[in-house]
Amino acid sequence: MPSPASYASPRSLGIAASVLLGLTGAAALWNAAVVLAVGTSPDSAAGLALLGAGGIGEVLLTAATAVVFIMWLYRVRVNAEVIYPHGHQRGRGWAVGAWFLPFVNLYLPWRITIDVWQASGPAGEHGVPQPVPATVVNAWWSTWIAGLLLARMPAPATVTASEFCTAAAAVLAILVVRRLTAMQERHAQAARAVAAVPAHWAPAGQS
C-alpha cells in the first residue's frame, strides 16, 4: 500500500524539465537543418559527421529530459492526490511505469497527465476542481506521437518532419509543465494562507 501523499513543490523539477525540453527542441531543429543540408549533398563527409554528432547529442539530451520530466510528472501526480484525491484512474506508480510498457506508453502517460491536470484545477464547490481546458496537453501529446510515427519512416522528408514535431512537442511540453506547476503552486499558497489564520480568528464584526 503506498504511503500517504504529501505535497512538495514541483517548481525546481519543473524548471529543470523546461530547460532540458528547450535544449532538446533546439537539438531537433538543428538536426532538421542538417538533414536538409545533407540531402542536397549526400556525399558530404562534413555533413554526415554533423548529422551523426547531432543525432548522438539529441539522443543524450532526450534521455536526460525523459528522466527529469518523469520525475516531475511523478511529483505532480502525488501532489494531485493531496489537492483532490478522487478521479485518478491509476495509482501514482503508473506516472513512471506507464512510459516503459510498449503500446501502453502511447496512451497512459497522456491519461495520467489529464487526470493530474483536472485534479489541479481551481477548487470549486465542496472542493471539487473546476474543469480546466486541456488543449495544450492534447496538443503536446498528439504532436509527440506524430513525431514518433514519422521517425519510423527513413525518408529524409519524414525524418525532417519528425524533428520539427519533436521541437514543437518540446515547446508544448514546456507549456504543460509551467501551467500545471503554477496551478499546483496556487493550491499550495491557498493552503498555507488558510493554515496561517489562527483558529480563534474571526473577521471584524463577527463573533
Short mmCIF file of C-alpha atoms in Angstrom, two decimals:
data_model
loop_
_atom_site.label_atom_id
_atom_site.label_comp_id
_atom_site.label_asym_id
_atom_site.label_seq_id
_atom_site.Cartn_x
_atom_site.Cartn_y
_atom_site.Cartn_z
CA MET A 1 0.00 0.00 0.00
CA PRO A 2 1.51 3.37 -0.96
CA SER A 3 2.42 5.84 1.74
CA PRO A 4 0.07 8.79 2.29
CA ALA A 5 0.53 11.52 -0.30
CA SER A 6 2.24 14.71 0.81
CA TYR A 7 2.69 17.92 -1.13
CA ALA A 8 6.13 19.07 -2.29
CA SER A 9 6.73 21.95 -4.65
CA PRO A 10 7.28 20.79 -8.24
CA ARG A 11 8.87 24.12 -9.19
CA SER A 12 12.54 23.05 -9.20
CA LEU A 13 11.85 19.91 -11.19
CA GLY A 14 9.62 21.95 -13.49
CA ILE A 15 12.39 24.45 -14.19
CA ALA A 16 14.92 21.69 -14.86
CA ALA A 17 12.48 19.87 -17.14
CA SER A 18 11.69 23.07 -19.04
CA VAL A 19 15.38 23.84 -19.63
CA LEU A 20 16.07 20.33 -20.87
CA LEU A 21 12.97 20.36 -23.06
CA GLY A 22 14.15 23.62 -24.60
CA LEU A 23 17.58 22.14 -25.32
CA THR A 24 16.00 19.02 -26.81
CA GLY A 25 13.80 21.13 -29.05
CA ALA A 26 16.79 23.16 -30.19
CA ALA A 27 18.73 19.97 -30.94
CA ALA A 28 15.80 18.68 -33.00
CA LEU A 29 15.73 21.88 -35.06
CA TRP A 30 19.50 21.67 -35.57
CA ASN A 31 19.19 18.08 -36.78
CA ALA A 32 16.34 19.03 -39.11
CA ALA A 33 18.54 21.71 -40.66
CA VAL A 34 21.44 19.25 -41.01
CA VAL A 35 19.19 16.62 -42.64
CA LEU A 36 18.02 19.21 -45.15
CA ALA A 37 21.60 20.28 -45.85
CA VAL A 38 22.90 16.73 -46.21
CA GLY A 39 20.00 15.94 -48.50
CA THR A 40 21.39 18.40 -51.03
CA SER A 41 24.94 16.98 -50.66
CA PRO A 42 24.54 13.31 -49.71
CA ASP A 43 28.27 12.59 -50.22
CA SER A 44 29.46 15.38 -47.93
CA ALA A 45 31.66 13.88 -45.22
CA ALA A 46 31.32 17.01 -43.10
CA GLY A 47 27.55 16.91 -43.38
CA LEU A 48 27.39 13.25 -42.42
CA ALA A 49 29.68 13.90 -39.46
CA LEU A 50 27.43 16.74 -38.30
CA LEU A 51 24.40 14.51 -38.73
CA GLY A 52 25.97 11.77 -36.62
CA ALA A 53 27.10 14.14 -33.89
CA GLY A 54 23.72 15.88 -33.83
CA GLY A 55 21.92 12.56 -33.59
CA ILE A 56 24.03 11.41 -30.65
CA GLY A 57 23.57 14.75 -28.91
CA GLU A 58 19.81 14.64 -29.35
CA VAL A 59 19.62 11.08 -28.01
CA LEU A 60 21.58 12.03 -24.89
CA LEU A 61 19.50 15.17 -24.34
CA THR A 62 16.28 13.23 -24.86
CA ALA A 63 17.33 10.63 -22.28
CA ALA A 64 18.20 13.29 -19.70
CA THR A 65 14.97 15.16 -20.44
CA ALA A 66 12.91 11.99 -20.08
CA VAL A 67 14.37 11.25 -16.64
CA VAL A 68 13.69 14.74 -15.28
CA PHE A 69 10.28 15.06 -16.94
CA ILE A 70 9.13 11.73 -15.49
CA MET A 71 10.38 12.80 -12.06
CA TRP A 72 8.35 16.00 -12.42
CA LEU A 73 5.26 14.07 -13.58
CA TYR A 74 5.50 11.72 -10.61
CA ARG A 75 5.79 14.69 -8.26
CA VAL A 76 2.72 16.45 -9.64
CA ARG A 77 0.82 13.14 -9.65
CA VAL A 78 1.49 12.72 -5.91
CA ASN A 79 0.59 16.36 -5.31
CA ALA A 80 -2.68 15.86 -7.18
CA GLU A 81 -3.70 13.26 -4.59
CA VAL A 82 -3.24 15.89 -1.89
CA ILE A 83 -5.15 18.54 -3.82
CA TYR A 84 -8.01 16.25 -4.88
CA PRO A 85 -7.68 12.51 -4.20
CA HIS A 86 -10.59 11.45 -6.42
CA GLY A 87 -10.73 10.96 -10.17
CA HIS A 88 -7.37 9.25 -10.66
CA GLN A 89 -7.78 6.16 -12.81
CA ARG A 90 -4.35 4.71 -11.99
CA GLY A 91 -2.09 4.64 -8.94
CA ARG A 92 0.78 7.10 -8.66
CA GLY A 93 3.37 4.50 -9.67
CA TRP A 94 1.93 4.48 -13.16
CA ALA A 95 3.24 8.02 -13.64
CA VAL A 96 6.62 6.31 -14.01
CA GLY A 97 5.78 2.78 -15.14
CA ALA A 98 3.43 3.77 -17.95
CA TRP A 99 6.34 5.11 -20.00
CA PHE A 100 8.11 1.75 -20.18
CA LEU A 101 5.31 -0.53 -21.39
CA PRO A 102 5.06 -0.96 -25.17
CA PHE A 103 1.83 0.33 -26.69
CA VAL A 104 0.58 1.34 -23.24
CA ASN A 105 3.07 4.20 -23.35
CA LEU A 106 1.25 5.62 -26.37
CA TYR A 107 -1.81 6.39 -24.24
CA LEU A 108 -1.43 6.02 -20.48
CA PRO A 109 1.06 8.85 -19.78
CA TRP A 110 -1.35 11.21 -21.52
CA ARG A 111 -4.27 9.87 -19.47
CA ILE A 112 -2.35 10.32 -16.22
CA THR A 113 -1.37 13.86 -17.18
CA ILE A 114 -5.01 14.70 -17.96
CA ASP A 115 -6.11 13.32 -14.57
CA VAL A 116 -3.46 15.40 -12.78
CA TRP A 117 -4.38 18.47 -14.83
CA GLN A 118 -8.06 18.22 -13.93
CA ALA A 119 -7.37 17.46 -10.24
CA SER A 120 -5.17 20.56 -10.07
CA GLY A 121 -7.83 22.94 -11.36
CA PRO A 122 -9.20 25.76 -9.20
CA ALA A 123 -11.26 24.48 -6.28
CA GLY A 124 -14.98 24.80 -6.81
CA GLU A 125 -17.99 23.87 -4.71
CA HIS A 126 -17.21 21.31 -1.99
CA GLY A 127 -13.58 21.34 -3.07
CA VAL A 128 -14.29 19.71 -6.43
CA PRO A 129 -11.88 21.11 -9.05
CA GLN A 130 -13.38 23.26 -11.75
CA PRO A 131 -12.84 21.92 -15.29
CA VAL A 132 -9.77 23.36 -17.00
CA PRO A 133 -9.42 23.02 -20.79
CA ALA A 134 -6.59 20.61 -21.51
CA THR A 135 -5.95 21.81 -25.06
CA VAL A 136 -2.23 22.24 -24.50
CA VAL A 137 -1.92 18.72 -23.04
CA ASN A 138 -3.72 17.21 -26.02
CA ALA A 139 -1.66 19.24 -28.49
CA TRP A 140 1.60 18.21 -26.80
CA TRP A 141 0.75 14.52 -26.82
CA SER A 142 -0.60 14.48 -30.38
CA THR A 143 2.48 16.26 -31.70
CA TRP A 144 4.84 13.98 -29.82
CA ILE A 145 3.10 10.83 -31.10
CA ALA A 146 3.19 12.23 -34.64
CA GLY A 147 6.94 12.74 -34.29
CA LEU A 148 7.42 9.15 -33.12
CA LEU A 149 5.47 7.76 -36.05
CA LEU A 150 7.29 9.91 -38.60
CA ALA A 151 10.65 8.87 -37.15
CA ARG A 152 9.91 5.28 -38.15
CA MET A 153 9.90 6.30 -41.82
CA PRO A 154 13.51 6.61 -43.01
CA ALA A 155 12.94 9.04 -45.87
CA PRO A 156 14.72 12.41 -45.35
CA ALA A 157 11.45 14.33 -45.66
CA THR A 158 9.75 12.33 -42.91
CA VAL A 159 12.85 12.46 -40.69
CA THR A 160 12.86 16.24 -41.03
CA ALA A 161 9.13 16.38 -40.28
CA SER A 162 9.73 14.20 -37.22
CA GLU A 163 12.38 16.61 -35.93
CA PHE A 164 10.03 19.55 -36.39
CA CYS A 165 7.31 17.64 -34.50
CA THR A 166 9.81 16.91 -31.72
CA ALA A 167 10.70 20.60 -31.45
CA ALA A 168 7.03 21.61 -31.39
CA ALA A 169 6.23 18.92 -28.81
CA ALA A 170 9.08 20.21 -26.63
CA VAL A 171 7.63 23.73 -26.67
CA LEU A 172 4.15 22.43 -25.87
CA ALA A 173 5.55 20.24 -23.07
CA ILE A 174 7.19 23.32 -21.54
CA LEU A 175 3.77 24.99 -21.51
CA VAL A 176 2.25 21.92 -19.84
CA VAL A 177 4.98 21.91 -17.18
CA ARG A 178 4.71 25.63 -16.48
CA ARG A 179 0.91 25.74 -16.32
CA LEU A 180 0.46 22.60 -14.26
CA THR A 181 3.20 23.64 -11.86
CA ALA A 182 1.57 27.06 -11.47
CA MET A 183 -1.86 25.51 -10.82
CA GLN A 184 -0.48 23.31 -8.06
CA GLU A 185 1.53 26.13 -6.51
CA ARG A 186 -1.64 28.24 -6.29
CA HIS A 187 -3.28 25.42 -4.32
CA ALA A 188 -0.26 25.27 -2.02
CA GLN A 189 -0.32 29.04 -1.46
CA ALA A 190 -4.02 28.90 -0.63
CA ALA A 191 -3.44 26.05 1.83
CA ARG A 192 -0.62 27.96 3.53
CA ALA A 193 -2.82 31.04 3.80
CA VAL A 194 -5.58 29.03 5.47
CA ALA A 195 -3.10 27.36 7.83
CA ALA A 196 -1.70 30.75 8.84
CA VAL A 197 -5.11 32.01 10.04
CA PRO A 198 -5.47 31.44 13.83
CA ALA A 199 -8.28 29.07 14.74
CA HIS A 200 -9.89 31.69 17.02
CA TRP A 201 -9.74 34.44 14.39
CA ALA A 202 -12.98 35.90 13.02
CA PRO A 203 -13.48 38.77 10.56
CA ALA A 204 -14.29 42.17 12.05
CA GLY A 205 -17.89 42.47 13.09
CA GLN A 206 -18.28 38.73 13.68
CA SER A 207 -18.04 36.88 16.97
#
